[in-house]
Tab-separated table of C-alpha atoms in Angstrom:
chain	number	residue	atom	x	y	z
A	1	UNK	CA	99.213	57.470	-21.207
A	2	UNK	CA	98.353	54.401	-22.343
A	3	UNK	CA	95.706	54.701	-25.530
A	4	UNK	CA	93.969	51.660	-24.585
A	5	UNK	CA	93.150	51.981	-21.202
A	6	UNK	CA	89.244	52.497	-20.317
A	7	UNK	CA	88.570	56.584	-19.651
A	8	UNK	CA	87.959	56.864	-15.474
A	9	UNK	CA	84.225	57.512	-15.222
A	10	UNK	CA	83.904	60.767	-13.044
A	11	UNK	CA	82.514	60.517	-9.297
A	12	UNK	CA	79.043	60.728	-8.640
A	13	UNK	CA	76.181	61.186	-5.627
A	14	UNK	CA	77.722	58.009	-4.040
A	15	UNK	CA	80.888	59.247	-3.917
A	16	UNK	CA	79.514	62.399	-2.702
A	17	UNK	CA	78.109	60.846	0.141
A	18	UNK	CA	81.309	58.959	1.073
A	19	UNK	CA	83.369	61.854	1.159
A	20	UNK	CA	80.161	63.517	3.496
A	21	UNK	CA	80.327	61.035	5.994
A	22	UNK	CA	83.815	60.553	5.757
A	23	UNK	CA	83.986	64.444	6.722
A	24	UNK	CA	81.758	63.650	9.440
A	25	UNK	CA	83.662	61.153	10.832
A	26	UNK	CA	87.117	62.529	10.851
A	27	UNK	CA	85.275	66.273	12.749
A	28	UNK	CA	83.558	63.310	15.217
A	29	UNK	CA	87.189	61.654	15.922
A	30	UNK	CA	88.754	65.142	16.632
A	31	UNK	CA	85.888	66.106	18.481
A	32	UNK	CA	86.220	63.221	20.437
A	33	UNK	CA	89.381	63.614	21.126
A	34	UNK	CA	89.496	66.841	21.652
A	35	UNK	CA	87.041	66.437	24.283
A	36	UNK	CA	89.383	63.444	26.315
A	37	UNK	CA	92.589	65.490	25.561
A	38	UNK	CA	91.382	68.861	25.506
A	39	UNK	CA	91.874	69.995	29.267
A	40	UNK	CA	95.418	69.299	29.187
A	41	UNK	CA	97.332	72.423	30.952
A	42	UNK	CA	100.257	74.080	29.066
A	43	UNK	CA	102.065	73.419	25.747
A	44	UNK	CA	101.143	69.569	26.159
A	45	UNK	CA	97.933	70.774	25.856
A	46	UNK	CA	98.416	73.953	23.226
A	47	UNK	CA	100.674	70.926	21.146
A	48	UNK	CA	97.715	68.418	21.224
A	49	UNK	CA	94.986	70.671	20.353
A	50	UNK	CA	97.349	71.467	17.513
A	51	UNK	CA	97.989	68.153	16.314
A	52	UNK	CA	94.551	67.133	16.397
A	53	UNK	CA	92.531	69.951	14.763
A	54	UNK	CA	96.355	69.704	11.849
A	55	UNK	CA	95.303	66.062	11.511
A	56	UNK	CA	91.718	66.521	11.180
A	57	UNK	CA	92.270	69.247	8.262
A	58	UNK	CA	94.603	66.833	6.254
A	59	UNK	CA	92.627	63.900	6.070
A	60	UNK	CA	90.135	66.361	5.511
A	61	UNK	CA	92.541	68.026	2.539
A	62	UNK	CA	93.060	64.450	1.343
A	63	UNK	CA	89.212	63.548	0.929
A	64	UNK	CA	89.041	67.073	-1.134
A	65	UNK	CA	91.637	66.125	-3.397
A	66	UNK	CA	90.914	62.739	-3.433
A	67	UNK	CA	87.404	63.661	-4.957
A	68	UNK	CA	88.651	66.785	-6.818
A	69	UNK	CA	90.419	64.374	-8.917
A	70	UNK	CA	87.472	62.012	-9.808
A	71	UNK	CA	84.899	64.739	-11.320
A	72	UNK	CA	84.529	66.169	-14.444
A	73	UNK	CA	85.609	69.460	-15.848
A	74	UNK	CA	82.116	70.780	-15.634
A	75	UNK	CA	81.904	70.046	-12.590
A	76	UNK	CA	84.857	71.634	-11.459
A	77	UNK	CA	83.957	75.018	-13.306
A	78	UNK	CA	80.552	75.183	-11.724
A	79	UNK	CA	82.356	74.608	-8.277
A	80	UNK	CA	85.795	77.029	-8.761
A	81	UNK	CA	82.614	79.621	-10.532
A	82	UNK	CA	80.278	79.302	-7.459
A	83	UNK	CA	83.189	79.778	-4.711
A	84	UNK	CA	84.595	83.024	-6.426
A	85	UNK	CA	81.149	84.239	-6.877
A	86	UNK	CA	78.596	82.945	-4.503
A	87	UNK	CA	81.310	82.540	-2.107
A	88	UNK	CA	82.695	85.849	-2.231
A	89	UNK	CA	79.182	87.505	-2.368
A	90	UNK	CA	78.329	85.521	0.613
A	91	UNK	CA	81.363	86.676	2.445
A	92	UNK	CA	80.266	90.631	1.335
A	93	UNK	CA	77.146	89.911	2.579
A	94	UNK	CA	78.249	88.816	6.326
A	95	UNK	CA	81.048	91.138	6.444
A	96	UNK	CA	78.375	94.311	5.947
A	97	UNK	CA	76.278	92.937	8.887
A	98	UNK	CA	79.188	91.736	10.996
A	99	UNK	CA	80.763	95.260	10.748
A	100	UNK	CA	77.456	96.848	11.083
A	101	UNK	CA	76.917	95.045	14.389
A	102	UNK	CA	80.134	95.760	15.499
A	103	UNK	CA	80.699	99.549	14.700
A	104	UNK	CA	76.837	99.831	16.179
A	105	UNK	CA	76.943	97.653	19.663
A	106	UNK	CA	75.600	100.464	21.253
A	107	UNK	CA	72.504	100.609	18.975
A	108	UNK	CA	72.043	97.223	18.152
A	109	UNK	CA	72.587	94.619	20.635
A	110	UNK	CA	74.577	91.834	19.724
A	111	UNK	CA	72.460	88.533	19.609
A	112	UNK	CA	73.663	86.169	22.986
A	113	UNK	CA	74.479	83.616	20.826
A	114	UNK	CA	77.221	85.473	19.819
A	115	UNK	CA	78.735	85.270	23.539
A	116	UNK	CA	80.170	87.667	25.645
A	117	UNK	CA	83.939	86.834	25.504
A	118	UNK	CA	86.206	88.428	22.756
A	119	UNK	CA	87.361	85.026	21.879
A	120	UNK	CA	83.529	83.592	21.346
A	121	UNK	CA	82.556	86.642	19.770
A	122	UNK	CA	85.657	86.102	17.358
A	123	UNK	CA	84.592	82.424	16.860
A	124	UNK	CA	81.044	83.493	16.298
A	125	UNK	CA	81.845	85.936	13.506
A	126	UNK	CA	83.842	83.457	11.665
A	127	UNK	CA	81.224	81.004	11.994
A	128	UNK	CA	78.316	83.681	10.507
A	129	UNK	CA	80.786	84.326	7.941
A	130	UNK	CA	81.404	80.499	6.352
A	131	UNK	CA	77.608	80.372	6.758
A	132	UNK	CA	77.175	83.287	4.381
A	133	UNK	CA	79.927	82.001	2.136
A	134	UNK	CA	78.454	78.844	1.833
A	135	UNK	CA	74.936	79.666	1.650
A	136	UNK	CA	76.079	82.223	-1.522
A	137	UNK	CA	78.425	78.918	-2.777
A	138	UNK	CA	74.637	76.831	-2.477
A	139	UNK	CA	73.096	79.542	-4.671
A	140	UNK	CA	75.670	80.529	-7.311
A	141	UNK	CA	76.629	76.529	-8.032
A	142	UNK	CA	72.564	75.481	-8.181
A	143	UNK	CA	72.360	79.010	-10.335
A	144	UNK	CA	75.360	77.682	-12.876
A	145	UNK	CA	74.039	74.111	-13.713
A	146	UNK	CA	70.506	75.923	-14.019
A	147	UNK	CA	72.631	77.901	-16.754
A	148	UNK	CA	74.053	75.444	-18.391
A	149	UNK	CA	71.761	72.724	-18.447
């Protein structure tokens, strides 16, 4: 390490942003392409759909690290404390009402959102389930830097 060299000043909302819209435009690309490649019959088209939704999650993966490097260490414990927590509650929280729906169909009818297919049904309950996780993520990071601010 080189005892002269300026400390890196940590990311901040700009960078943020980048990384937000840089998110938004990889999903648009493999949207977009999986929309003009998507219909493709057979393993050409299982093998595409592969390829594009693996090279939409690695430049996605790079981004992550990318800015994972450039905050601080506060930062990062208010993010690795919120995921465990507010992300785990979250996920508690969706799996009780996902498996209450489920074991209870006959009493509770599942919203049409959800589909009618096992496979959109599937899709549907992992949706509902990042929503929870995030939505607990939201409220255990803003709760931490309340904390310790």
């Amino acid at each position: 390490m080189n005892p002269i060299a300026k400390p890196k000043r940590p990311h901040g909302p700009a960078t943020y942003a980048l990384v937000m819209i840089g998110s938004l435009a990889v999903g648009g690309l493999a949207g977009a392409a999986s929309a003009v490649f998507g219909d493709q019959p057979g393993p050409v088209g299982v093998a595409l759909t592969a390829a594009m939704i693996s090279a939409a999650m690695a430049a996605g993966l790079a981004g992550c690290i990318w800015w994972w490097r450039g905050i601080d260490e506060a930062a990062r414990e208010a993010h690795k404390w919120a995921w465990w927590w507010g992300g785990t509650g979250g996920m508690a929280v969706g799996a009780v009402l996902l498996l209450t729906l489920m074991m209870r169909a006959q009493d509770v009818p599942v919203p049409a959102g959800f589909g009618s297919r096992a496979a959109d049904i599937f899709v549907s309950g992992m949706m509902s389930i990042l929503l929870f996780q995030l939505a607990g993520y939201s409220l255990a990071w803003a709760g931490w830097w309340l904390k310790h601010r």
